[in-house]
XYZ file of C-alpha atoms in Angstrom:
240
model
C 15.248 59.487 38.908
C 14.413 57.197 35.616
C 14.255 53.665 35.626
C 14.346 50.947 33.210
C 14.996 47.625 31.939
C 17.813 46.134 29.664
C 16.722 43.052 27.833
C 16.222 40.105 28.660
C 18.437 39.014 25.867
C 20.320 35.528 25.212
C 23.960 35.313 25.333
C 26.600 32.734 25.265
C 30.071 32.371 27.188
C 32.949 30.590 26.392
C 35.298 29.228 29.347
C 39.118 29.180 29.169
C 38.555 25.493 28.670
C 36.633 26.093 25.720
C 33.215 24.975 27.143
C 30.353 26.737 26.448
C 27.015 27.567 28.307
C 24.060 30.385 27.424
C 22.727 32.397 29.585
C 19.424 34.950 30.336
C 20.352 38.368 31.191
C 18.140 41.148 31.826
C 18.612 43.972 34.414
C 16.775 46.729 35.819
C 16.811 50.352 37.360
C 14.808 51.116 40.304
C 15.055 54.405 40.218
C 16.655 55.267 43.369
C 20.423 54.024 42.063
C 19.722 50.800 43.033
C 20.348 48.149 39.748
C 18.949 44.732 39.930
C 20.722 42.062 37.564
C 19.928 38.649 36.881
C 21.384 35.356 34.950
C 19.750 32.050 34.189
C 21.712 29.353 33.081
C 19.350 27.985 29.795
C 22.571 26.114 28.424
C 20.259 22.560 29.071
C 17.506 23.962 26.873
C 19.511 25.478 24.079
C 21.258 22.204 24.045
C 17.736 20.389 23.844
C 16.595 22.985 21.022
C 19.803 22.215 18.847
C 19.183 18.607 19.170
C 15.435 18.930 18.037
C 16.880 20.982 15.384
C 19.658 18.800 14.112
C 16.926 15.511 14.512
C 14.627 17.512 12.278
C 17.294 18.557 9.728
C 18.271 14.494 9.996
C 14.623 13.792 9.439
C 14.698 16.113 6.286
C 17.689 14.710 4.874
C 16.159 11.187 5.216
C 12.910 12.261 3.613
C 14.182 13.899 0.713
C 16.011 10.707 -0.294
C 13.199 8.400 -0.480
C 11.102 7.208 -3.476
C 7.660 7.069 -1.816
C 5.726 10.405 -1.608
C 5.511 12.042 1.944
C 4.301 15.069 3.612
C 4.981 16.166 7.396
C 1.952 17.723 8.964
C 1.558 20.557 11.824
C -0.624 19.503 14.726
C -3.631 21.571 12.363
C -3.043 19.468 9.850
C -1.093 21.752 7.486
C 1.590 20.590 5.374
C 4.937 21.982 6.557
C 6.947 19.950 4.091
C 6.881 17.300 1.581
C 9.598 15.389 -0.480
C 10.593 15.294 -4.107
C 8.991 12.339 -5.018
C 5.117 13.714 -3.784
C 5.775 16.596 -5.985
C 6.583 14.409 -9.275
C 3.904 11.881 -8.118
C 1.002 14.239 -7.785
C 2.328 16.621 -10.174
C 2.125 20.001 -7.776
C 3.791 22.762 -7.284
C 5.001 23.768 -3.298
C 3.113 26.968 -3.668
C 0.109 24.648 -4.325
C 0.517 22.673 -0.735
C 2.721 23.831 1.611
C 1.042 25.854 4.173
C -2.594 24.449 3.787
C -4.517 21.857 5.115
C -4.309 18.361 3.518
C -7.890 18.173 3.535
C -8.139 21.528 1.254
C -5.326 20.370 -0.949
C -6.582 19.794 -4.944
C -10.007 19.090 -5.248
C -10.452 18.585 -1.138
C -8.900 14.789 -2.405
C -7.834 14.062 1.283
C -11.183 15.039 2.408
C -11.973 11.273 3.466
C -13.937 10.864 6.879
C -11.705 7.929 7.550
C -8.818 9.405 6.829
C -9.746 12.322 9.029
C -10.297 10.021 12.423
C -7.247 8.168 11.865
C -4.549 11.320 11.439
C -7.092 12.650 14.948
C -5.676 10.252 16.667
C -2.127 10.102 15.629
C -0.829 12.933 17.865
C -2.994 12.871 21.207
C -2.454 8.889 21.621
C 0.881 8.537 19.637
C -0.306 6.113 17.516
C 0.222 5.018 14.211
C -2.033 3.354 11.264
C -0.216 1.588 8.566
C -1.951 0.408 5.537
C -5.199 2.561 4.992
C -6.266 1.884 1.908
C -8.519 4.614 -0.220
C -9.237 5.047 -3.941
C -9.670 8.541 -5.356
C -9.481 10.336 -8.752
C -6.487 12.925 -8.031
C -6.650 16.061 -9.756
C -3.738 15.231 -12.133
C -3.235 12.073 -12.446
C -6.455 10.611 -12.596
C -7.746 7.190 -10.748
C -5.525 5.961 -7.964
C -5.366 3.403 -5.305
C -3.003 4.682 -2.327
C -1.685 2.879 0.981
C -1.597 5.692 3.641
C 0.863 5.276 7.088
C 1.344 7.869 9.888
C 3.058 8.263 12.540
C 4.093 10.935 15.143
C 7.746 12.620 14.139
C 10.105 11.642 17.684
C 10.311 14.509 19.724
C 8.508 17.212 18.017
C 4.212 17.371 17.353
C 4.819 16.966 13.922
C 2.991 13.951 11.720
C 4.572 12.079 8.996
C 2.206 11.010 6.129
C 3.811 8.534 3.792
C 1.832 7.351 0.759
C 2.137 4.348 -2.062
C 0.723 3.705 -4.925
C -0.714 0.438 -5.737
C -2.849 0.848 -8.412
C -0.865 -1.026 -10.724
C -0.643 -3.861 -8.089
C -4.485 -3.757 -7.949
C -4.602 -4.334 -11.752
C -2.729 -7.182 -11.787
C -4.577 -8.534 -9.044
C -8.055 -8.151 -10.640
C -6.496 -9.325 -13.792
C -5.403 -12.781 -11.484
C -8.433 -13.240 -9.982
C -10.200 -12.864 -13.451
C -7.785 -15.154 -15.083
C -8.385 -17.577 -12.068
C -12.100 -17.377 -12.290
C -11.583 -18.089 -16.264
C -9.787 -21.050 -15.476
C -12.193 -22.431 -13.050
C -14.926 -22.326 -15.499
C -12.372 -24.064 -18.321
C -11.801 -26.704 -15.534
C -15.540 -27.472 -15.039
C -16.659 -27.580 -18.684
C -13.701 -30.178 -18.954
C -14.372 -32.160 -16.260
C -18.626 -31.461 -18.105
C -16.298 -32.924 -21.456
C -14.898 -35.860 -20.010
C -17.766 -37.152 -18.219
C -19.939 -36.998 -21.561
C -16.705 -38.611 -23.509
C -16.937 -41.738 -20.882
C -20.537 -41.673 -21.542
C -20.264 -41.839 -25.185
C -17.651 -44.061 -24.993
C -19.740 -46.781 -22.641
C -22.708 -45.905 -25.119
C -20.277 -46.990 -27.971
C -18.757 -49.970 -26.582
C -21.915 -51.077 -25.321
C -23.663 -51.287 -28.619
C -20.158 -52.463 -30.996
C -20.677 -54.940 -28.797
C -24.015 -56.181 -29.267
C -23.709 -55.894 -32.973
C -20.762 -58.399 -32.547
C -22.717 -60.747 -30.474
C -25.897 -60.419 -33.104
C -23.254 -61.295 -36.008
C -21.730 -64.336 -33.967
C -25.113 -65.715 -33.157
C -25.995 -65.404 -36.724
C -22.908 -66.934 -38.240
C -23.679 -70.157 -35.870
C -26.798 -70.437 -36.848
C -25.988 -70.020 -40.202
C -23.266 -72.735 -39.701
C -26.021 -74.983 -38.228
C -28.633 -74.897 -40.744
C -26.836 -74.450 -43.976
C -23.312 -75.567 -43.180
C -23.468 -78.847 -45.548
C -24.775 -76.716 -48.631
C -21.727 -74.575 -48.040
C -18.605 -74.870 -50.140
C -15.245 -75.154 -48.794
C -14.536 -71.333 -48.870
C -18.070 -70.283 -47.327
C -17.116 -72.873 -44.567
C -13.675 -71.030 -43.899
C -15.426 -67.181 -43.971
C -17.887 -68.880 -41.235
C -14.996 -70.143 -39.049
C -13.278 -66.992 -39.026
């Protein structure tokens, strides 16, 4: 007598209520008549798999709405997805990323050592890194300063790489801290200025007025000796 097997396949059931609830059924022949049939009630886990589903599709919809370029990463570090605004940023194509390793994307730009510990740890101890800073020249768009954050995707073994660029806020920083050190300098050859202008100034005073004690002294004594000789208007040039 044959026997066999018939599936196990998936099915789902609808009460007269209008509940629902999947099931497992397989079956099998022994051979000898005798049919063995079982169910397994999986409604929990397909329930748990369309949640995961619909939080991902959530996820997606939340990605592809945001200005900042992003990429979500497989456990191996391949990219599974990235939004709009990576592929204008960087300039790529999804044929040119999705399905390979960050670390081989463009010219191996993600290739960083300390880039590569932090993401390491991001899945087996759940945590996150906000705020790595790293300079590269990207293959199409030149010199760039980035700010990298990760985190673990809730739920799922998936990593979410978010990235900003900040090399125009760099530029204007250097540019501050040039103009600040510029200004410094200006101070302190002013403050050089002004201590050489009270300098000259005492020099100045000082010797205005020992010219004006010289002329007095000689005015008196020119009064004393040859005041009588003097006429009237000599006398009145002397007393001023």
């Amino acid at each position: 007598t044959a026997t066999g097997r018939v599936g196990p396949y998936e099915k789902e059931y609808i009460r007269k209520d209008g509940s629902r609830w999947w099931m497992i059924v397989a079956g099998a022949s022994l051979g000898d008549g005798t049919i063995i049939e079982y169910c397994i009630d999986i409604t929990d886990r397909k329930r748990a798999e369309r949640e995961v589903l619909e939080s991902k599709y959530y996820a997606e919809s939340i990605i592809e709405t945001l200005h900042e370029p992003l990429l979500v990463l497989t456990p191996d570090y391949e990219v599974v997805s990235a939004n709009p605004a990576f592929y204008r940023h960087f300039k790529v194509d999804p044929s040119a990323i999705l399905g390979r390793k960050i670390y081989a994307l463009g010219n191996q730009q993600w290739d960083i050592p300390a880039l590569r510990r932090l993401l390491e740890d991001v899945l087996p101890t759940n945590k996150a890194f906000d705020e790595f800073e790293m300079e590269h020249t990207f293959e199409h768009i030149g010199t760039r300063t980035m700010l990298v954050n990760a985190r673990r995707l809730d739920h799922v073994q998936l990593i979410l790489l978010g990235l900003r660029d900040i090399t125009e806020r760099k530029r204007l920083e250097n540019e501050a801290r040039a103009a600040n050190r510029e200004l410094r300098v200006a101070n302190k050859a002013l403050e050089r200025a002004n201590i050489d202008l009270q300098y000259f100034s005492y020099a100045v005073s000082h010797d205005l007025q020992e010219s004006l004690r010289m002329v007095t002294c000689y005015t008196q004594l020119l009064a004393r000796d040859y005041g009588a000789d003097l006429d009237r208007e000599a006398g009145q040039y002397i007393d001023y």
